[in-house]
XYZ file of C-alpha atoms in Angstrom:
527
model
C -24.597 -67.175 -84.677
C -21.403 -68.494 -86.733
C -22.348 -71.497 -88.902
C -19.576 -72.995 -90.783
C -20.462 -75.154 -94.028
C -18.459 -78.294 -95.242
C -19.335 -79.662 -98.650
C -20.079 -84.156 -98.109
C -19.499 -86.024 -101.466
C -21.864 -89.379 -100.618
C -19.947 -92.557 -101.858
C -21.824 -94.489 -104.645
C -22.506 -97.971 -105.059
C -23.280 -99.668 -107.936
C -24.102 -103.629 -108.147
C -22.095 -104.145 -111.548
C -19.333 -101.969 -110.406
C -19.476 -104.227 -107.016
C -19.132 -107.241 -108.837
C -16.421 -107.178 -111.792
C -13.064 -108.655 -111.395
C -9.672 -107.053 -112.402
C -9.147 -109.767 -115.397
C -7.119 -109.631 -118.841
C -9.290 -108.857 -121.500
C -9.319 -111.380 -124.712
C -7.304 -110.248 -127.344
C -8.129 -108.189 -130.034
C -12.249 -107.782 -128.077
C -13.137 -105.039 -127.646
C -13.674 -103.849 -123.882
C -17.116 -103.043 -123.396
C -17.842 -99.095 -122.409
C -18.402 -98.274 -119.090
C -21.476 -96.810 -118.098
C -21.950 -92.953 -117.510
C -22.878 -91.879 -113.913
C -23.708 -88.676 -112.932
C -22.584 -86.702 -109.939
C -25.108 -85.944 -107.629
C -25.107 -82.444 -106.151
C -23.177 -82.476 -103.002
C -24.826 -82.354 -100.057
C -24.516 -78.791 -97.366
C -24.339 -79.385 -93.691
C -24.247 -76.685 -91.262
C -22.107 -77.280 -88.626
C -23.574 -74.693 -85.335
C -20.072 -73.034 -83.364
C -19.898 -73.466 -79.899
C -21.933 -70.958 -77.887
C -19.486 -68.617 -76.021
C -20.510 -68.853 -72.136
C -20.618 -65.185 -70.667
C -20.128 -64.969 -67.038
C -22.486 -62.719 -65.117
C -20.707 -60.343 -62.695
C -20.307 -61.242 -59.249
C -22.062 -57.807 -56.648
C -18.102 -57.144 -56.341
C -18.237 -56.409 -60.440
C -21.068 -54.458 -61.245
C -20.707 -50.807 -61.844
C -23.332 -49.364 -60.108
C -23.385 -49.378 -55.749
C -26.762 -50.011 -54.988
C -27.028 -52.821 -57.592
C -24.407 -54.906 -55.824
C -26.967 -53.630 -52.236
C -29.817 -55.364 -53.952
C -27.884 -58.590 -55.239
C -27.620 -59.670 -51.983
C -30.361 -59.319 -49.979
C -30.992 -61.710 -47.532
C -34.154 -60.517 -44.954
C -37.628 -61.638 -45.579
C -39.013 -58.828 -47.624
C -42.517 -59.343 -46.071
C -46.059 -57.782 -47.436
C -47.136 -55.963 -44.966
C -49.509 -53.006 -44.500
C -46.923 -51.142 -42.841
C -44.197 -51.437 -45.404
C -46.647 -50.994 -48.044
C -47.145 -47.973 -45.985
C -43.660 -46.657 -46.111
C -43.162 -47.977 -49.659
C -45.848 -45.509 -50.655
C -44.243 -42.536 -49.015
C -40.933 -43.226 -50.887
C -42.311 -43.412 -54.005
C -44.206 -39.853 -53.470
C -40.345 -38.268 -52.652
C -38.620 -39.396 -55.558
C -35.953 -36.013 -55.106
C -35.259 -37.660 -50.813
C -33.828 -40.680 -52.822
C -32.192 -38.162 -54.855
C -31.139 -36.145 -52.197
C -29.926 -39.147 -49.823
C -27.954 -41.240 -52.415
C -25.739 -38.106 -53.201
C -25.048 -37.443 -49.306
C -24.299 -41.343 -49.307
C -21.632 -41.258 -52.429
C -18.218 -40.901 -50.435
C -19.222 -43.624 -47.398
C -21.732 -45.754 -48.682
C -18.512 -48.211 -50.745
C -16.943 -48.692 -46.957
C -20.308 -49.423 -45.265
C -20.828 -51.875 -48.036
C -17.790 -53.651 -47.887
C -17.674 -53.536 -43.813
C -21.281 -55.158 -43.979
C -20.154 -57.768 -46.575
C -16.821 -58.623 -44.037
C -19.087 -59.561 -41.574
C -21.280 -61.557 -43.149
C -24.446 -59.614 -42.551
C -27.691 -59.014 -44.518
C -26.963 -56.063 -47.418
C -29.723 -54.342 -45.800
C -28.555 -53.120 -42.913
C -26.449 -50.893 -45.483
C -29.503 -49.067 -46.181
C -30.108 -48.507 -42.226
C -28.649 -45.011 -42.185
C -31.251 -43.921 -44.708
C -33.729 -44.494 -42.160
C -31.676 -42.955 -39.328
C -30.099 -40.088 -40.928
C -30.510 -39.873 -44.235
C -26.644 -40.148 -44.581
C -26.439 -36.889 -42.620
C -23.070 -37.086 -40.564
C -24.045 -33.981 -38.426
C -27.546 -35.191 -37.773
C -28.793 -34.732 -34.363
C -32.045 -36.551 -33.158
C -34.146 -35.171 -29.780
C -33.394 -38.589 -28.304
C -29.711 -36.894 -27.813
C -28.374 -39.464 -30.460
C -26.046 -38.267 -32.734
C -24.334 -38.869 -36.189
C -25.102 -40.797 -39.648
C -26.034 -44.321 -37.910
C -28.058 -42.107 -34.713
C -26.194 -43.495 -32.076
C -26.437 -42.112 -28.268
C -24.025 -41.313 -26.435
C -24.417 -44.623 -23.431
C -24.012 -46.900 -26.559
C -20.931 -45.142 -28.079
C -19.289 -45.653 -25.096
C -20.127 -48.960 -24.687
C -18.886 -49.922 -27.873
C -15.789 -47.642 -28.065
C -16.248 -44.433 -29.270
C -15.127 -41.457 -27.934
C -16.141 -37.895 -26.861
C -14.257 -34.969 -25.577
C -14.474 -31.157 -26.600
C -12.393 -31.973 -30.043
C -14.110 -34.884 -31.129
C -17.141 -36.638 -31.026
C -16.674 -40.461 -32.900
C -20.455 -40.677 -32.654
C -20.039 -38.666 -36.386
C -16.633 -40.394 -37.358
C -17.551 -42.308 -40.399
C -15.317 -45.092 -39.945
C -15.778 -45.521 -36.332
C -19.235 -44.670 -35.474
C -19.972 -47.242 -38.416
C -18.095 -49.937 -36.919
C -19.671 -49.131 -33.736
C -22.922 -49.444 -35.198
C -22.165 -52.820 -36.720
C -20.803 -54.293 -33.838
C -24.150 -53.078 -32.108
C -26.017 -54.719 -34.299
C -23.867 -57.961 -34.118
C -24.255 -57.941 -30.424
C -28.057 -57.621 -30.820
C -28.793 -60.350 -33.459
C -27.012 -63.005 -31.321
C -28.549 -61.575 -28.095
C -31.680 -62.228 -29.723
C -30.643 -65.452 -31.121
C -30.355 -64.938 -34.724
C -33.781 -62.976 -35.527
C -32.474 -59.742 -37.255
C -36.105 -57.691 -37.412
C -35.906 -58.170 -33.530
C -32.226 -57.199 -33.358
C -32.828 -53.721 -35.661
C -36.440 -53.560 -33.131
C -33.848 -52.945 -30.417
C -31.487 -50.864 -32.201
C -34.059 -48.662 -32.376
C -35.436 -48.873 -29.406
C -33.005 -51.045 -26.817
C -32.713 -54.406 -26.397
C -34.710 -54.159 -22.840
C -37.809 -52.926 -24.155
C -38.047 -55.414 -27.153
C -36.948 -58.166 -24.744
C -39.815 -57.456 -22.702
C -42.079 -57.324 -25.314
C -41.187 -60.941 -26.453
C -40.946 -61.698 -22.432
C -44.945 -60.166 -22.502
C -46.219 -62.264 -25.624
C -44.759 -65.650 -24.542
C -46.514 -65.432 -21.345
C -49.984 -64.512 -23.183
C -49.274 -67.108 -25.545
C -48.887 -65.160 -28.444
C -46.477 -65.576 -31.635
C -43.036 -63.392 -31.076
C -42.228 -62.432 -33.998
C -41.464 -58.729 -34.957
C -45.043 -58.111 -36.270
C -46.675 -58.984 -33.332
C -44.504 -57.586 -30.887
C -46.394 -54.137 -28.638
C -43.740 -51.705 -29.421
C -43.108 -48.066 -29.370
C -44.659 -46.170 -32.448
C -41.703 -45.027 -33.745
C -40.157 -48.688 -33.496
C -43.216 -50.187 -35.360
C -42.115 -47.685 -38.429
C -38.340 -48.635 -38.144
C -38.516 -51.805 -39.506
C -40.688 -51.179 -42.220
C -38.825 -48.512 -43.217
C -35.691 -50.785 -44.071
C -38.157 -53.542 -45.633
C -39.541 -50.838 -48.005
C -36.240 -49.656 -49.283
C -35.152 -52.685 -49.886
C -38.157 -53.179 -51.911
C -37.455 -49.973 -53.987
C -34.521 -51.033 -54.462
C -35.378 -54.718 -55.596
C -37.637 -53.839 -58.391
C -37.393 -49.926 -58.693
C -39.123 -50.507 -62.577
C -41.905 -51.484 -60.863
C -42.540 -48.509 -58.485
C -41.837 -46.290 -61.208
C -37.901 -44.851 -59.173
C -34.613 -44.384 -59.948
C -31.609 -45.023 -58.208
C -28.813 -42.465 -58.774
C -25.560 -44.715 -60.358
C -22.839 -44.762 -57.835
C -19.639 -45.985 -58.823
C -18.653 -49.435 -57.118
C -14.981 -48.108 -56.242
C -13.507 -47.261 -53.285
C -13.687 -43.499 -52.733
C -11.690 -42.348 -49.675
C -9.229 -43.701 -47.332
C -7.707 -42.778 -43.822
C -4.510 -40.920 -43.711
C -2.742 -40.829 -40.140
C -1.517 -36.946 -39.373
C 1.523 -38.206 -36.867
C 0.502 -35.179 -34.976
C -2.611 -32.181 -34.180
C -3.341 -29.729 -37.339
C -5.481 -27.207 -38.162
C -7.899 -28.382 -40.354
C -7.636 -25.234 -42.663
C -4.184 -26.373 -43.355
C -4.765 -30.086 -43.769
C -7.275 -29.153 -46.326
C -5.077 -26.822 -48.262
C -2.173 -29.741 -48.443
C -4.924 -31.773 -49.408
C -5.946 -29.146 -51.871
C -9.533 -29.183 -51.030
C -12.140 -27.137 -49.864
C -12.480 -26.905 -45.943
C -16.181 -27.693 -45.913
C -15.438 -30.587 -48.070
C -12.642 -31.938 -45.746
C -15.147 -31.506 -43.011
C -18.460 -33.585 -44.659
C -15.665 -36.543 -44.999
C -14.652 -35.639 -41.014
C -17.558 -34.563 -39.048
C -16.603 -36.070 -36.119
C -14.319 -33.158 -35.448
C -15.619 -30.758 -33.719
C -13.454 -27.655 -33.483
C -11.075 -25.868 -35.804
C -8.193 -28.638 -35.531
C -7.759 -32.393 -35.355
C -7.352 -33.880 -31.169
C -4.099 -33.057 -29.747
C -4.030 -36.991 -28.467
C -4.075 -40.369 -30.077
C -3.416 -41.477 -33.322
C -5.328 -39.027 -35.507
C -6.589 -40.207 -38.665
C -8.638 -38.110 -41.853
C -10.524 -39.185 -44.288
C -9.946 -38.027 -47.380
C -11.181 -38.225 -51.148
C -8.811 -41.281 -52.619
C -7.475 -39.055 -55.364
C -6.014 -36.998 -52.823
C -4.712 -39.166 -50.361
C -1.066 -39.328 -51.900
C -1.132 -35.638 -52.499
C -1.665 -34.592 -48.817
C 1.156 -37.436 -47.376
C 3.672 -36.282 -49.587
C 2.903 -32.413 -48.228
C 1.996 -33.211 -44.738
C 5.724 -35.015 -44.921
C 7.289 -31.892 -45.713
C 5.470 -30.077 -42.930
C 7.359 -30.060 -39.659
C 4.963 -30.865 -36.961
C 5.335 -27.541 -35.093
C 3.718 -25.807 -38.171
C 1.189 -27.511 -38.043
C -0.780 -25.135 -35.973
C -0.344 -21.252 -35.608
C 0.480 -20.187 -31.396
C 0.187 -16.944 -29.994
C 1.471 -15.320 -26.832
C -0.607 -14.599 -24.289
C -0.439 -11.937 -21.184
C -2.207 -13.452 -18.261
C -4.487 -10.058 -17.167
C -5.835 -9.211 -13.811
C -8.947 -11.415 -12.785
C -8.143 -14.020 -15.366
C -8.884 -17.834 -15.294
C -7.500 -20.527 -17.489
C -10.847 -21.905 -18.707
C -11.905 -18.190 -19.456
C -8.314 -17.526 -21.382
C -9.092 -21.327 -22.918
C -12.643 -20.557 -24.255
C -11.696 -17.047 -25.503
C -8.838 -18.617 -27.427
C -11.066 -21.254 -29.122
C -9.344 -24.832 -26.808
C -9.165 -26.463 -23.212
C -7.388 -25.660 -20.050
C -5.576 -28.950 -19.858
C -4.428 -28.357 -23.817
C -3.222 -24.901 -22.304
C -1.544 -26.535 -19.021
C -0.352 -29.640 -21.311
C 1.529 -26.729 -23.186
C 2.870 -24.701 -20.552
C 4.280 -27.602 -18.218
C 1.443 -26.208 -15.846
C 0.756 -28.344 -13.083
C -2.852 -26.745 -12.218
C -4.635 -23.783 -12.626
C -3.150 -21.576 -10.724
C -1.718 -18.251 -13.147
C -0.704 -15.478 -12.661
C -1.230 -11.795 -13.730
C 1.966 -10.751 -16.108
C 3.209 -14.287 -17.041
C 2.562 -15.425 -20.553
C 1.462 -18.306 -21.913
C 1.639 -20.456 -25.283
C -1.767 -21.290 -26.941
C -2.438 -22.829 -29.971
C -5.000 -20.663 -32.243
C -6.913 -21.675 -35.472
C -5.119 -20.376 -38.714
C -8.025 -18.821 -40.286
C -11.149 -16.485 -38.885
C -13.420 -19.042 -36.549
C -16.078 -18.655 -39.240
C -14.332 -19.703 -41.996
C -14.567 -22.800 -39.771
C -18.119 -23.791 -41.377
C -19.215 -27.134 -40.164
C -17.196 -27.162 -36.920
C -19.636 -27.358 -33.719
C -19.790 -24.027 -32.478
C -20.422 -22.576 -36.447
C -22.977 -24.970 -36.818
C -24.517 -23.986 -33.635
C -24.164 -20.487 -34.480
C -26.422 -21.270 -37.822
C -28.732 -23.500 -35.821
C -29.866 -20.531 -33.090
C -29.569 -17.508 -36.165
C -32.069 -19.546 -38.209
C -35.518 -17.497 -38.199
C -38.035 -19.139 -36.250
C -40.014 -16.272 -34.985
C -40.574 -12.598 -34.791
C -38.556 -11.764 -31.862
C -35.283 -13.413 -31.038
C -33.863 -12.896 -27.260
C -30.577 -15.043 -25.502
C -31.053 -16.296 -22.343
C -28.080 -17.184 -20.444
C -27.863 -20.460 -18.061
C -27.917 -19.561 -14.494
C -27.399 -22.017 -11.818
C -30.684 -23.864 -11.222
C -31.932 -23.677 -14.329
C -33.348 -26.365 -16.525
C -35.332 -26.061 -20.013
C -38.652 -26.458 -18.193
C -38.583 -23.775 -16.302
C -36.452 -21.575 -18.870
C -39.620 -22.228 -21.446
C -41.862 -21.660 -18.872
C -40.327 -17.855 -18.221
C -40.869 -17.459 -21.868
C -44.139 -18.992 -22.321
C -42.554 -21.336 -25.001
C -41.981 -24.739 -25.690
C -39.172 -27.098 -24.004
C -38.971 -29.113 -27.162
C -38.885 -25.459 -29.233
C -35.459 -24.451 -27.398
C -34.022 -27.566 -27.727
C -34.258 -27.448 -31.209
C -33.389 -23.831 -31.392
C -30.368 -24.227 -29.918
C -28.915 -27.515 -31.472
C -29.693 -29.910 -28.669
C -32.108 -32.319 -27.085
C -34.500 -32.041 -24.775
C -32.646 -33.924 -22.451
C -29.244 -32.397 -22.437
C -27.339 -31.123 -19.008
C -27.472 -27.343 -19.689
C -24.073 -25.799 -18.472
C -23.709 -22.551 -16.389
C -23.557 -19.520 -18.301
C -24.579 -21.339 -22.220
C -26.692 -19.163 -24.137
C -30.024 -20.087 -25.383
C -31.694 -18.787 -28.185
C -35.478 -18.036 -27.637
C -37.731 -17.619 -30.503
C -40.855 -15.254 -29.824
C -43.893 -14.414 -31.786
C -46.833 -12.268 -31.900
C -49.034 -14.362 -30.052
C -47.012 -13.792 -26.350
C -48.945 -10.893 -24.422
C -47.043 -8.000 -23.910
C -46.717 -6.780 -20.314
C -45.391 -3.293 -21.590
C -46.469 -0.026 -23.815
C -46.508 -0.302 -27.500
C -44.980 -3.716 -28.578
C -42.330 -4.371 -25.910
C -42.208 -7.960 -24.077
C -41.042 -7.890 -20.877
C -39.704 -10.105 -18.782
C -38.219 -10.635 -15.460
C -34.780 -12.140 -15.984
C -31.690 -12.984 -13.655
C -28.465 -11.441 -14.505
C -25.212 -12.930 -12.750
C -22.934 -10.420 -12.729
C -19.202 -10.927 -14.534
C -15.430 -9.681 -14.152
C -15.983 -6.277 -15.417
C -19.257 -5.153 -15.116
C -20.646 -2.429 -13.562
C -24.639 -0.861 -13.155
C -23.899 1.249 -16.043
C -22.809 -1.199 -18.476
C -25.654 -3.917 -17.192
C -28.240 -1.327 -17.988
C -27.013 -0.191 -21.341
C -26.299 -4.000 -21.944
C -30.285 -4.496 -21.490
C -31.481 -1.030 -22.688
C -32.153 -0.376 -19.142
C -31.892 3.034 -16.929
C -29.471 3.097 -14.367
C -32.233 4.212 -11.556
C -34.292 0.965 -12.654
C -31.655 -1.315 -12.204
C -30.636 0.635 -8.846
C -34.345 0.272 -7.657
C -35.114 -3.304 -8.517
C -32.209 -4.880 -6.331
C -31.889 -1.955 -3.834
C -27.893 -1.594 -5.058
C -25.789 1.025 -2.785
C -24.312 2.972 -5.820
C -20.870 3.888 -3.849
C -20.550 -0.115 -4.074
C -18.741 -2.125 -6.862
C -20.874 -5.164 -7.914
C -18.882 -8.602 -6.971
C -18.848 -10.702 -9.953
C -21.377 -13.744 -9.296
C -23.818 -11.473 -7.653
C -27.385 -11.636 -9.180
C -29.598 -8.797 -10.319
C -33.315 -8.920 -11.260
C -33.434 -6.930 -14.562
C -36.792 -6.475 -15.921
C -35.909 -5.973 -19.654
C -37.899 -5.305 -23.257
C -36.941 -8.876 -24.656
C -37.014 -7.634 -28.141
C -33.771 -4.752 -27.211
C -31.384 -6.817 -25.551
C -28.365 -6.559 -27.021
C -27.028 -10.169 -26.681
């Protein structure tokens, strides 16, 4: 503290110096001496400077992320035995905070600052913690996709699209103001109670409704606590609550929240046009599986040929990839090839071997169906790299989904008309749920003619064979091209076998969609 000191003379009085009069002294008498006083010491006061006010920062200010989360909290952060619960489970995975926060550094800023925009409790920007843990590709077995876990009925509902190039369930920007907008909806539908709103996001806004419905007619209280919900529902909640409690007082639980900076980190960038993703990253300079976690909603090796396309991309190289895309005329954006239509061909089978869609193929060609024929060419787009350098798009992640060990014996079954997963897992003595998760997908997914499952097998199935073959009956439906020779070697099959089990005429040519029963060694197929 600055203390400035003045020196204060004090003024003296003295009675005979009070009382004299200026007069003329007589003359020649002598004027009597004045007395001597002595100067007292002066006196020090110290005078305290003004105390400089310092401001504190406003959540907008404050370096780190979370910190301007926690500053405004606004939900009841309740004691209860289930958050305590939760709480305790957080605090035993100190490396999942880790873990989540760095997933959450390029979108958690937006989320933040779309949440603040609309007024709404800072918590809910913690809500894709408890859905996804900021995974963008995260897929639940409720068939709900993306980092806020939102099914596909709802994403319509509220806007987002799906097609074979994109899904906008994983868009960051608009499956999170999807989400937000869901939530909106719910905490007025439910007239301002936001425990009950996040209940329903959860869960639906039927099945909490009738479990407030339920507990007004017993007479019961309505809040969230007491409400007969679904077990996973009954976690939700508490889940949010006991982050927010972490992050409240983390001192006190003995956790620490990674720093984030409290800057904006990406921002959209319209294309104009389609481009291959390989080359959007290179004029963005950036790695393709980087450009990818910042755009998971596409799901193929280029952007939608429709609509006004938009990436996300790190801030610090927004600039750099407008300035190249501008000097990159539109019709190299993508690489083309020229294709001979071939006997027997179809324009879905020419689209799916070239890696896009009919109608992108007819759209192209001025086609006006899909009638083609043998000898004509036609003009389809291709991806500029090798498919696998295509990491995170949907058919590579599949591919590392179903080639992920989970078993001793791995087999493909193909989808045949009729099938469905229960009676696909009971041919292989497996689980529904297993396949679903082998293969990427949930439970309750349409299969589609002719997708191939992967099947996981272990030692424990009973082998209906010699030595350690598993055998199974299987259905083959018979393609363009085959013949009994190159089903059985397909299947590690003899010709005879394959002859005897469907009573074939060899002088006969097999008609493609014919069936076959095969009975096949499970761990020789070569799929």
């Amino acid at each position: 503290m600055n203390k400035v000191k003045h020196l204060v003379f004090p003024t003296l009085f003295f009675s005979g110096l009070m009382g004299c009069q200026s007069t003329t002294a007589p003359k020649h008498q002598p004027i009597a001496a004045q007395p001597v006083v002595e100067q007292p010491a002066p006196i020090v006061v110290e005078e305290v400077a003004p105390i400089a006010v310092v401001k504190a920062p406003t959540p907008q200010e404050v370096e780190n992320l979370w910190y301007r989360i926690q500053m405004q909290f606004s939900l009841p952060h309740e004691d209860k035995k289930a958050v305590t619960s939760q709480l305790n489970w957080y605090k035993k995975h100190p490396k999942y905070i880790q873990r989540m926060s760095n997933r959450a550094a390029p979108y958690l800023f937006f989320i933040v600052e779309e949440v603040e925009r609309r007024d709404m409790p800072l918590e809910i920007a913690l809500l894709p913690i408890v859905e996804s843990a900021f995974d963008p590709f995260a897929y639940s077995h409720g068939a709900a996709s993306g980092m806020w876990q939102i099914i596909g009925d709802t994403g319509k509902r509220f806007g987002l699209k799906s097609n074979w190039w994109y899904d906008g369930r994983r868009d960051i920007v608009a499956s999170t103001h999807a989400a937000l907008d869901y939530l909106q909806f719910l905490h007025k539908h439910f007239k301002g109670d936001w425990l009950h709103a996040l209940a329903a996001y959860n869960s639906g806004e039927g099945r909490v409704g009738r479990a407030i419905r339920k507990n007004k007619k017993l007479g019961k209280p309505t809040d969230f606590w007491s409400l007969k919900l679904p077990a996973e529902t009954r976690d939700y909640v508490p889940k949010l609550l006991a982050l927010a409690k972490l992050l409240d007082d983390p001192k006190k639980y003995n956790l620490v929240w990674p720093t984030l900076p409290n800057t904006q980190q990406v921002a959209e960038v319209s294309t104009g046009s389609q481009i291959d993703l390989a080359l959007a990253a290179k004029l963005a300079d950036m790695e393709l599986k980087a450009l990818y976690k910042l755009n998971p909603g596409f799901n193929r090796w280029a952007t939608p040929p429709n609509g006004d396309v938009k990436l996300l991309l790190p801030l610090a190289k927004s600039e750099t990839f407008k300035q190249a895309l501008a000097k990159t005329p539109k019709k190299d954006r993508l690489h083309w090839t020229r294709y001979q239509i071939k006997n027997g061909d179809t324009l879905g089978q020419i689209a799916q071997r070239h890696q896009t869609t009919a109608s992108i193929i007819r759209q192209i060609n001025n086609l006006s169906g899909n009638n083609i024929r043998a000898g004509k060419h036609l003009l389809i787009p291709i991806a500029a790299n090798n498919l696998s350098d295509y990491q995170l798009s949907a058919d590579s992640r599949l591919a590392a989904t179903q080639n992920k060990k989970r078993g001793q014996l791995k087999t493909t079954h193909i989808v045949q008309s009729g099938d469905n997963l229960w009676d696909i897992a009971r041919k292989y003595k497996v689980s529904h749920r297993s396949i679903a998760k082998w293969n990427g997908m949930a439970p309750t997914d349409n299969l589609r003619l002719g997708k191939k499952l992967v099947i996981w097998l272990d030692g424990k199935h009973t082998s209906t064979g010699p030595g350690n073959k598993v055998v199974r009956t299987i259905t083959y439906r018979v393609k363009n091209g085959d013949s009994i020779a190159r089903i059985a070697q397909k299947f590690n099959l003899k010709v005879k076998d394959v002859v005897k089990w469907n009573a074939l005429n060899v002088k006969k040519y097999l008609q493609p969609g014919q069936r076959l029963k095969l009975k096949v060694d499970v761990t020789q197929i070569n799929s």
